[in-house]
CSV table of C-alpha atoms in Angstrom, one decimal:
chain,number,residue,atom,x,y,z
J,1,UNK,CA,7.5,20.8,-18.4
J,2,UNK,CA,8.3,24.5,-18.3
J,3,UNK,CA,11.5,24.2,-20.0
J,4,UNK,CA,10.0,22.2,-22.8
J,5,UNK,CA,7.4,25.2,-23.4
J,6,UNK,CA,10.0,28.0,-23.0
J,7,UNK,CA,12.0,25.6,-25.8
J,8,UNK,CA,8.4,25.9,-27.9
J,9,UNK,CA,8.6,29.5,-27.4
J,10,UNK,CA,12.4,30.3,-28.2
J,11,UNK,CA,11.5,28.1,-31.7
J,12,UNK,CA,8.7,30.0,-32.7
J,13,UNK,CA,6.0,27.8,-31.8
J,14,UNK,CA,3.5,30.3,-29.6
J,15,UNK,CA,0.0,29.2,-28.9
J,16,UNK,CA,-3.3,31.5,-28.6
J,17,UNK,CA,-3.5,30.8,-25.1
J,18,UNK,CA,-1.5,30.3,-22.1
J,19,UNK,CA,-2.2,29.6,-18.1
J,20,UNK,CA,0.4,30.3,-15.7
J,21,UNK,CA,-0.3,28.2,-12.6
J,22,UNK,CA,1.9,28.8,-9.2
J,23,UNK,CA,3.5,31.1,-6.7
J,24,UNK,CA,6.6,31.0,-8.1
J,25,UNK,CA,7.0,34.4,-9.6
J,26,UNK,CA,10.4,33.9,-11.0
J,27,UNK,CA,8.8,31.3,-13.8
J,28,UNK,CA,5.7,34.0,-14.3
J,29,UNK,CA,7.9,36.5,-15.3
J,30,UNK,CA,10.0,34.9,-17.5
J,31,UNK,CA,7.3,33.1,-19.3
J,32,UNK,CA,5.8,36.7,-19.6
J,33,UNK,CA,9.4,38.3,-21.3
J,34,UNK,CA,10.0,35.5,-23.5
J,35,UNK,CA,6.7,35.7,-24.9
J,36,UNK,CA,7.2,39.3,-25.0
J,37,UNK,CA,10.5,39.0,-26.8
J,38,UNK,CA,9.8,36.0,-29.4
J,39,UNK,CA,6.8,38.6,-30.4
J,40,UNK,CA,8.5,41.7,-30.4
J,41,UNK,CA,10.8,40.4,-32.6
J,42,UNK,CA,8.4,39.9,-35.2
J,43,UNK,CA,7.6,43.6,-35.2
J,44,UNK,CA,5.7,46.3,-33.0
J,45,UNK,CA,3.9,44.4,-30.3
J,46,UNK,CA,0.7,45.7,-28.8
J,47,UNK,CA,0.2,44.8,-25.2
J,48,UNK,CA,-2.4,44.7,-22.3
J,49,UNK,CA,-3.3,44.1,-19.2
J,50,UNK,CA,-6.2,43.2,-17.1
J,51,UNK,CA,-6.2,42.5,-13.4
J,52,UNK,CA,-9.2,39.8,-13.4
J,53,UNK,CA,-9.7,40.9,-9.8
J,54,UNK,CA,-10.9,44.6,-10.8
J,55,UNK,CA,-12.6,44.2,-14.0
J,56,UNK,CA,-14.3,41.0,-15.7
J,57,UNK,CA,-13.4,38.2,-17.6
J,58,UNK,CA,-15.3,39.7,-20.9
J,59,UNK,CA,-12.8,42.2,-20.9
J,60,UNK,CA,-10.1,40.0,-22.2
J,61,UNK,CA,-12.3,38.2,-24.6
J,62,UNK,CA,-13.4,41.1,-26.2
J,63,UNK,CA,-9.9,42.5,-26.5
J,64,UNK,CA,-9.1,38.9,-27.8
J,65,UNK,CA,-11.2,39.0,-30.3
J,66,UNK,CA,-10.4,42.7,-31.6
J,67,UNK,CA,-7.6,42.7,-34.4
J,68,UNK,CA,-4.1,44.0,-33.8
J,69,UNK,CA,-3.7,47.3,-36.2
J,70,UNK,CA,0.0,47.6,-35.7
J,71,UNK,CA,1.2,44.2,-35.7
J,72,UNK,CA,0.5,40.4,-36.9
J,73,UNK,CA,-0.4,39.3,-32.8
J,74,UNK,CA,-1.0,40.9,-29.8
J,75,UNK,CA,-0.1,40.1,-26.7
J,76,UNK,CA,-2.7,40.4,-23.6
J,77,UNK,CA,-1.8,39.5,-19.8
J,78,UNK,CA,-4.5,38.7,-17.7
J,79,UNK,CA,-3.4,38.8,-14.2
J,80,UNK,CA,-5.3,37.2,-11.2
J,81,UNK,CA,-8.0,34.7,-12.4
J,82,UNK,CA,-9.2,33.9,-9.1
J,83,UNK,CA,-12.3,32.6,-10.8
J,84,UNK,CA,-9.9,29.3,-11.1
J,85,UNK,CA,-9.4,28.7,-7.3
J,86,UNK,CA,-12.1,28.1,-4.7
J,87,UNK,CA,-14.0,30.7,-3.3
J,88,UNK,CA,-16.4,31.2,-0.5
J,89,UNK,CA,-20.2,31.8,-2.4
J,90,UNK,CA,-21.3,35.3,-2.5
J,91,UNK,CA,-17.1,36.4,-1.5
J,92,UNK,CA,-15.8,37.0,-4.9
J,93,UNK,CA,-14.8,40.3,-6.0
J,94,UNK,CA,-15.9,40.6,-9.7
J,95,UNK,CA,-18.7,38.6,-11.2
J,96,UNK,CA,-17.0,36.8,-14.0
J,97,UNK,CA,-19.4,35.6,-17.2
J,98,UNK,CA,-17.7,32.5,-17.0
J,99,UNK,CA,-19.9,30.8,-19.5
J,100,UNK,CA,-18.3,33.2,-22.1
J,101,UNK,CA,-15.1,32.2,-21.5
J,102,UNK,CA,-15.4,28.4,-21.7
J,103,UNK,CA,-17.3,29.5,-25.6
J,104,UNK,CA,-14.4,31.5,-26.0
J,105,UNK,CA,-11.7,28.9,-24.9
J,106,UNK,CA,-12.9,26.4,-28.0
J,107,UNK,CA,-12.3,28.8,-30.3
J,108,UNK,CA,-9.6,31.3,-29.2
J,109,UNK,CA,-8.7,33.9,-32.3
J,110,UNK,CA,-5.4,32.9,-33.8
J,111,UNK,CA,-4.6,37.1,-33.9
J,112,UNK,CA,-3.9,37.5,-30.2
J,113,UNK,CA,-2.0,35.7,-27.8
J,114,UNK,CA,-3.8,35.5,-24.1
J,115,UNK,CA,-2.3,34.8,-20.7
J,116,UNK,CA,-4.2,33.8,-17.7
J,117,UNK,CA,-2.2,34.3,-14.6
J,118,UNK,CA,-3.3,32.5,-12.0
J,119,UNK,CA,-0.5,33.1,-8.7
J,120,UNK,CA,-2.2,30.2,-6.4
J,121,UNK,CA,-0.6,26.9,-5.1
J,122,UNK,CA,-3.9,25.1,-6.5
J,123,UNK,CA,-7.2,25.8,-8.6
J,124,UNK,CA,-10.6,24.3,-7.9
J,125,UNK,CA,-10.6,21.5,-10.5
J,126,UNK,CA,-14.3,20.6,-9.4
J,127,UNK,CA,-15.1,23.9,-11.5
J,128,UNK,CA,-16.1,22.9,-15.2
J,129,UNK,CA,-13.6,26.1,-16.1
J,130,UNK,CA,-10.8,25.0,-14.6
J,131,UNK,CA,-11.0,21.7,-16.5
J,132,UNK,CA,-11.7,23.6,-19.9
J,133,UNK,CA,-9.3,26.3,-19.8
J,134,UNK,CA,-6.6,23.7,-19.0
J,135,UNK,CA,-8.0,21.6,-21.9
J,136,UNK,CA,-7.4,24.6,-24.5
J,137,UNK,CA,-4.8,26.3,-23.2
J,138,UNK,CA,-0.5,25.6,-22.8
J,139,UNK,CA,-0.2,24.8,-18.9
J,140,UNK,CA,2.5,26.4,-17.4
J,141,UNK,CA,3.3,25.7,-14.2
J,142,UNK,CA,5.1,27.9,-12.0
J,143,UNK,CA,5.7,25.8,-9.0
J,144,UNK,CA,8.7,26.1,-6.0
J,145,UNK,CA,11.1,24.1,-6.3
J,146,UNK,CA,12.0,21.5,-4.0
J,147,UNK,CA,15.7,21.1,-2.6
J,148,UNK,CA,17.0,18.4,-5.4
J,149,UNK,CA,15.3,20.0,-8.0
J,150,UNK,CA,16.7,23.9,-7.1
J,151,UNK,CA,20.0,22.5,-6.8
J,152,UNK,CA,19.6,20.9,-10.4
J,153,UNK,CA,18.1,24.5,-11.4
J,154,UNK,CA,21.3,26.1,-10.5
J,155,UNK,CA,23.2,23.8,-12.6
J,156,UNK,CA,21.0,24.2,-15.6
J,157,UNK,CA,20.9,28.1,-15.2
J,158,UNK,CA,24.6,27.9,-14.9
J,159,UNK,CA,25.4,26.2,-18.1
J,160,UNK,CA,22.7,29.1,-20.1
J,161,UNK,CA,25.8,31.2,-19.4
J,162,UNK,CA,28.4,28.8,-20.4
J,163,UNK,CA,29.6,28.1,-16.9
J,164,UNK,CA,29.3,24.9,-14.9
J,165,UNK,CA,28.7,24.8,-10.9
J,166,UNK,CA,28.7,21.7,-9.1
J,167,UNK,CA,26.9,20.5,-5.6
J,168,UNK,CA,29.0,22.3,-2.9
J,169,UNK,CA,29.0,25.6,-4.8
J,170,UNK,CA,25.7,25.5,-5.3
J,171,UNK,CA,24.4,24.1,-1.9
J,172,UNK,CA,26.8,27.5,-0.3
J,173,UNK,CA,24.7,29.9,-2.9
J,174,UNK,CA,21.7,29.1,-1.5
J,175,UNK,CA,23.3,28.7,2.3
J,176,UNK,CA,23.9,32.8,1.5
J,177,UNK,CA,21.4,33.7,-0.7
J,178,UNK,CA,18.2,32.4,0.1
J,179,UNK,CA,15.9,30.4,-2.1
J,180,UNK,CA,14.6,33.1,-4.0
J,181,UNK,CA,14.9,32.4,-7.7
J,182,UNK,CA,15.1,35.7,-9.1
J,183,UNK,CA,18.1,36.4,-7.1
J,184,UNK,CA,20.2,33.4,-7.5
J,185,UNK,CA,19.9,33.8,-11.1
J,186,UNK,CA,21.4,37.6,-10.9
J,187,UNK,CA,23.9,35.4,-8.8
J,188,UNK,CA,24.5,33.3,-11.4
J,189,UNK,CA,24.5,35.9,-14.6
J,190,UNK,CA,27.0,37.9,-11.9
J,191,UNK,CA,29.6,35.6,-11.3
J,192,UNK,CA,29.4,34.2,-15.0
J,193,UNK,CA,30.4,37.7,-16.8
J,194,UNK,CA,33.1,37.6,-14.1
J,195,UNK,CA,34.5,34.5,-15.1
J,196,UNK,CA,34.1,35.8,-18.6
J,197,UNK,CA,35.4,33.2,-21.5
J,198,UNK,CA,37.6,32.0,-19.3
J,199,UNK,CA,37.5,28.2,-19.1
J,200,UNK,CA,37.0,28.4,-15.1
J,201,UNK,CA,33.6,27.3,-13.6
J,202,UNK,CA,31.9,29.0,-10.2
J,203,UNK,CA,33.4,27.3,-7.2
J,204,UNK,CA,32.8,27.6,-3.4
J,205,UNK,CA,35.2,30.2,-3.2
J,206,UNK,CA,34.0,32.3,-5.9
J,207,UNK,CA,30.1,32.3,-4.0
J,208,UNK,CA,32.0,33.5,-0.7
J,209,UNK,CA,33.9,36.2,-2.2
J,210,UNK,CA,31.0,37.7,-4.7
J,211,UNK,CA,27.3,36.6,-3.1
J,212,UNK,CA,25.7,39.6,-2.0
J,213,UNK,CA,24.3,38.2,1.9
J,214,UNK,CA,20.9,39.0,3.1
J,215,UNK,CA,20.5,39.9,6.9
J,216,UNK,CA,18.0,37.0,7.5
J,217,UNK,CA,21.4,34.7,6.1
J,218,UNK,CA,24.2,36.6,8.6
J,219,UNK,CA,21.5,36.6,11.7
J,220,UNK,CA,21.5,32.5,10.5
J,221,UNK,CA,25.1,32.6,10.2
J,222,UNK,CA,25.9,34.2,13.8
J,223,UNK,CA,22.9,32.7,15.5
J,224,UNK,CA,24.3,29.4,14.3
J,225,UNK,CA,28.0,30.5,15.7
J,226,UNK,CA,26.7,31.2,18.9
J,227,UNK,CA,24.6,28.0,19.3
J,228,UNK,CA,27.9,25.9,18.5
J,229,UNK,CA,30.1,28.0,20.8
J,230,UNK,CA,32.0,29.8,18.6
J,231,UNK,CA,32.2,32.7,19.8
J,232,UNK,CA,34.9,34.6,17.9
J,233,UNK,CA,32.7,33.8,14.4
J,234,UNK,CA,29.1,35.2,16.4
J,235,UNK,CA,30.8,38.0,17.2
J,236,UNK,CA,32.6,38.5,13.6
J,237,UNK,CA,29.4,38.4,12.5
J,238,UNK,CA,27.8,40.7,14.5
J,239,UNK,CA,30.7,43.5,14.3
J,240,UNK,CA,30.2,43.3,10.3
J,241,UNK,CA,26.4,43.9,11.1
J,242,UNK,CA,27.3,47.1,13.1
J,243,UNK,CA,29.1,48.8,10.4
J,244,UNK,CA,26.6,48.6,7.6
J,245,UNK,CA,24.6,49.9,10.4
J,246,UNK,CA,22.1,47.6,11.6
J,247,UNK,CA,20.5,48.4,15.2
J,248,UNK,CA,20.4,45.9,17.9
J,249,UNK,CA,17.2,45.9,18.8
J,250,UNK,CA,16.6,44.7,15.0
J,251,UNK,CA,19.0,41.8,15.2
J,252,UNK,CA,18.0,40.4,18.7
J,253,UNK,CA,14.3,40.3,17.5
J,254,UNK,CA,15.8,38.8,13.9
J,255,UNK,CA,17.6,36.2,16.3
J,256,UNK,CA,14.4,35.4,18.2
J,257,UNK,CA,12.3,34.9,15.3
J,258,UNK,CA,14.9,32.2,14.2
J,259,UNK,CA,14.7,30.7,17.9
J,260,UNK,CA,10.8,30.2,17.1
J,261,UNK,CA,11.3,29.2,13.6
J,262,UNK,CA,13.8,25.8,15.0
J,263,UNK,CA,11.5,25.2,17.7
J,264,UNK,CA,8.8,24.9,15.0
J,265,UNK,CA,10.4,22.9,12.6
J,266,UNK,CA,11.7,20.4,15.9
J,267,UNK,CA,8.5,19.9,17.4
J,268,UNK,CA,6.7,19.1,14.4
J,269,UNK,CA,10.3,16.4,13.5
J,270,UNK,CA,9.5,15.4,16.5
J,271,UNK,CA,5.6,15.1,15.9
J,272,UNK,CA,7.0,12.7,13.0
J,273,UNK,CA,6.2,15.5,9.9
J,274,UNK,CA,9.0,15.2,7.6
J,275,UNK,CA,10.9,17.8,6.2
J,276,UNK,CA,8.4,18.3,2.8
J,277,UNK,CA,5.6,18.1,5.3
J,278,UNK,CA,7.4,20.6,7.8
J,279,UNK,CA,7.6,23.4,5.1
J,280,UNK,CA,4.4,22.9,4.0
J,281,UNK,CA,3.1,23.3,7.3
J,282,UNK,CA,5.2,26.6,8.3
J,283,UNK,CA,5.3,27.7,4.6
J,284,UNK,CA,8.7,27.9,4.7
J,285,UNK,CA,11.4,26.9,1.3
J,286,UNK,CA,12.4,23.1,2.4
J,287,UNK,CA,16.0,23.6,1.9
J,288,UNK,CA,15.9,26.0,5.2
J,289,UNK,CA,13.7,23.1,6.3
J,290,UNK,CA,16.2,21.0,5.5
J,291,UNK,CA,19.4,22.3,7.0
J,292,UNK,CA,17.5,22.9,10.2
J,293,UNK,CA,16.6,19.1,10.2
J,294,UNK,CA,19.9,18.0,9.6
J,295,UNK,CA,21.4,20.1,12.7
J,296,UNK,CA,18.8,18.3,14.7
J,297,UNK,CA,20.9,16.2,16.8
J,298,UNK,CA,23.4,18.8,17.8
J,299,UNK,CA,21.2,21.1,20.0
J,300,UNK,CA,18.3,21.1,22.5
J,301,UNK,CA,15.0,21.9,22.7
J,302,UNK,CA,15.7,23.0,26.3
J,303,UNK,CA,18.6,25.0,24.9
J,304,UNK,CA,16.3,26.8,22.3
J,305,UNK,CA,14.3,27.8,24.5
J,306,UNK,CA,17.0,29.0,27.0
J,307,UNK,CA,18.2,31.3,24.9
J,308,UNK,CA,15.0,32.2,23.6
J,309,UNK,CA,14.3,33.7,27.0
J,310,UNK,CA,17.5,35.4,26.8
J,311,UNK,CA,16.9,37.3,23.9
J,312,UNK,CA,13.6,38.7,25.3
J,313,UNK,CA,15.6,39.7,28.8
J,314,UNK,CA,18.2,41.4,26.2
J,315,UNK,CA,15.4,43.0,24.0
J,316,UNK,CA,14.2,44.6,27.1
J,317,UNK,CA,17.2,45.9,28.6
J,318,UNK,CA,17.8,47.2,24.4
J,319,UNK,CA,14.8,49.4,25.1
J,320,UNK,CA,15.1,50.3,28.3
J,321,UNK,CA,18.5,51.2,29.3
J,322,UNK,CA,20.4,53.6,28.2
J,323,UNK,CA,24.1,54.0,27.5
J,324,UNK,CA,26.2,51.5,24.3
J,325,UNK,CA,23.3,49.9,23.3
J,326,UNK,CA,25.8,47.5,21.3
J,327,UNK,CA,27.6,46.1,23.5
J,328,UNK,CA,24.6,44.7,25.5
J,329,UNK,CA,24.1,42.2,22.4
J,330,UNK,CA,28.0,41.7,22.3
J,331,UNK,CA,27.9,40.5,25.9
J,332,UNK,CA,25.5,38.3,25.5
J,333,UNK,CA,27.4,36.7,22.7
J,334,UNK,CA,30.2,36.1,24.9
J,335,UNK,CA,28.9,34.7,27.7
J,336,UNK,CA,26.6,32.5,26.7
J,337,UNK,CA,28.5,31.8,23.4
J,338,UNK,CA,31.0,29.1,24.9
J,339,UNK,CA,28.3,27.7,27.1
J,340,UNK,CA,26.6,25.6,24.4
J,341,UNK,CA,24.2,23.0,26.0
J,342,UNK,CA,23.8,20.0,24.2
């Protein structure tokens, strides 16, 4: 659905009113710059903003409905419409005249172009406004992805550079750089200009060598070394840490927070949740969901929790003793690395 309006867009064909719907920022901003480009390349563009949680609805309207001096449209960005989603009576922030909009929205001035940005998983569609501005308006929905789907993403965002990736490469981008969208597509672009015209397409190898790791993927990457008994790769891991200078007592506490995220996501498996229903639950991306899930059989609850109590015996002596506060974490590694309980 959202690729067939940014294709609308690219074309030419832009509407008087748009509703972003979703958490996904990634697909809000790029709905917002396309829009912003198509028009800006028709001439000057005037542009504003509202926050629809500071001032009132009326406010857009009105600057709706005022004509452009310096160009054909404008563009205006109305962020927040929390008048959309439910609300607790006598809680909202801004008293909306909602009743002007839902005039408004049946004959919306062909001069401007409005967006209503509304960042929320769902709206209230009991409310007679949600069901009208949905009715007049392009519905954009700016949902997460779900594993297939992100994986298909990567492929499609791939090719807009003129490169291919296939599964493995892809599955390994995510495995070290997260699920945020905005940042595997700098991924993407990144290793694309790389590869330049060059007939070569991003491979598994290419992800190791250039994806810049976050520090929530190498405390994943050495927690899960340590759990399997490797200890040479934990403690790789956790030497590379040291020298771009993270502290101990922020790893062991990064490492713990992981223990508690895979007890989590176990006992609600075992509970009978599935993974979707598992990352709904701990609003957490299902692909970390779903590598968790898949590890399932290889380690304990009893050994999560072992080494869960651990860490908090490490995190004390971190703070308390003094001395090489590093090598209290690199003990630890190594002797209870090869001492995996299944």
């Amino acid at each position: 659905m959202i690729t067939s309006v940014w294709k609308s867009i690219r074309s030419g064909q832009i509407e008087p009113v748009y509703l972003i719907v979703g958490t996904e920022s990634y697909f809000i901003e790029k709905t917002l710059d396309l829009l912003k480009d198509k028009l800006t390349d028709r001439g000057e563009l005037e542009l504003t903003f509202f926050d629809l949680d500071e001032v009132p609805v009326e406010h857009v309207i009105d600057e709706a409905d005022t004509i452009p001096f310096f160009s054909d449209r404008k563009l205006i960005i109305a962020r927040n419409a929390s008048f959309l989603k439910a609300a607790e009576r006598g809680k909202e922030k801004i008293n909306h005249d909602l009743k002007a909009l839902e005039s408004w929205l049946e004959h919306p001035p062909g001069s401007s172009v409005t967006i209503f940005v509304a960042p929320y998983e769902k709206l209230d569609e009991r409310k007679k406004v949600t069901k009208l501005i949905k009715q007049h308006t392009v519905l954009v929905e700016a949902k997460s992805l779900q594993t297939n789907d992100l994986e298909s993403w990567l492929m499609h965002e791939a090719k807009s550079f003129g490169k291919g990736i296939d599964l493995k490469a892809a599955q390994k981008l995510m495995e070290m750089a997260g699920t945020n969208l905005t940042l595997l597509s700098s991924e993407i672009e990144k290793m694309s200009l790389y590869l330049g015209s060059t007939d070569e397409d991003i491979t598994v190898d290419l992800v190791e060598r250039m994806t810049a790791r976050t520090l929530e993927q190498d405390a994943f990457k050495m927690l899960q070394s340590y759990l399997d008994g490797n200890i040479s790769g934990a403690l790789s891991v956790y030497y590379d840490l040291l020298r771009q200078k993270e502290e101990p007592v922020a790893l062991t506490a990064l490492l713990a927070s992981q223990i508690r995220f895979m007890i989590q996501v176990y006992y609600l498996q075992k509970k009978g949740y599935h993974a979707q229903q598992i990352s709904k639950q701990l609003k957490a991306h299902p692909y970390r969901v779903k590598l968790l899930v898949e590890k399932r059989q290889q380690i304990s609850e009893k050994r999560l929790l072992q080494v869960l109590g651990d860490l908090a015996e490490i995190d004390l002596q971190l703070k308390t003793l003094s001395g090489n506060r590093d090598r209290i974490l690199e003990f630890f590694l190594m002797k209870r690395g090869g001492q995996a309980q299944r």
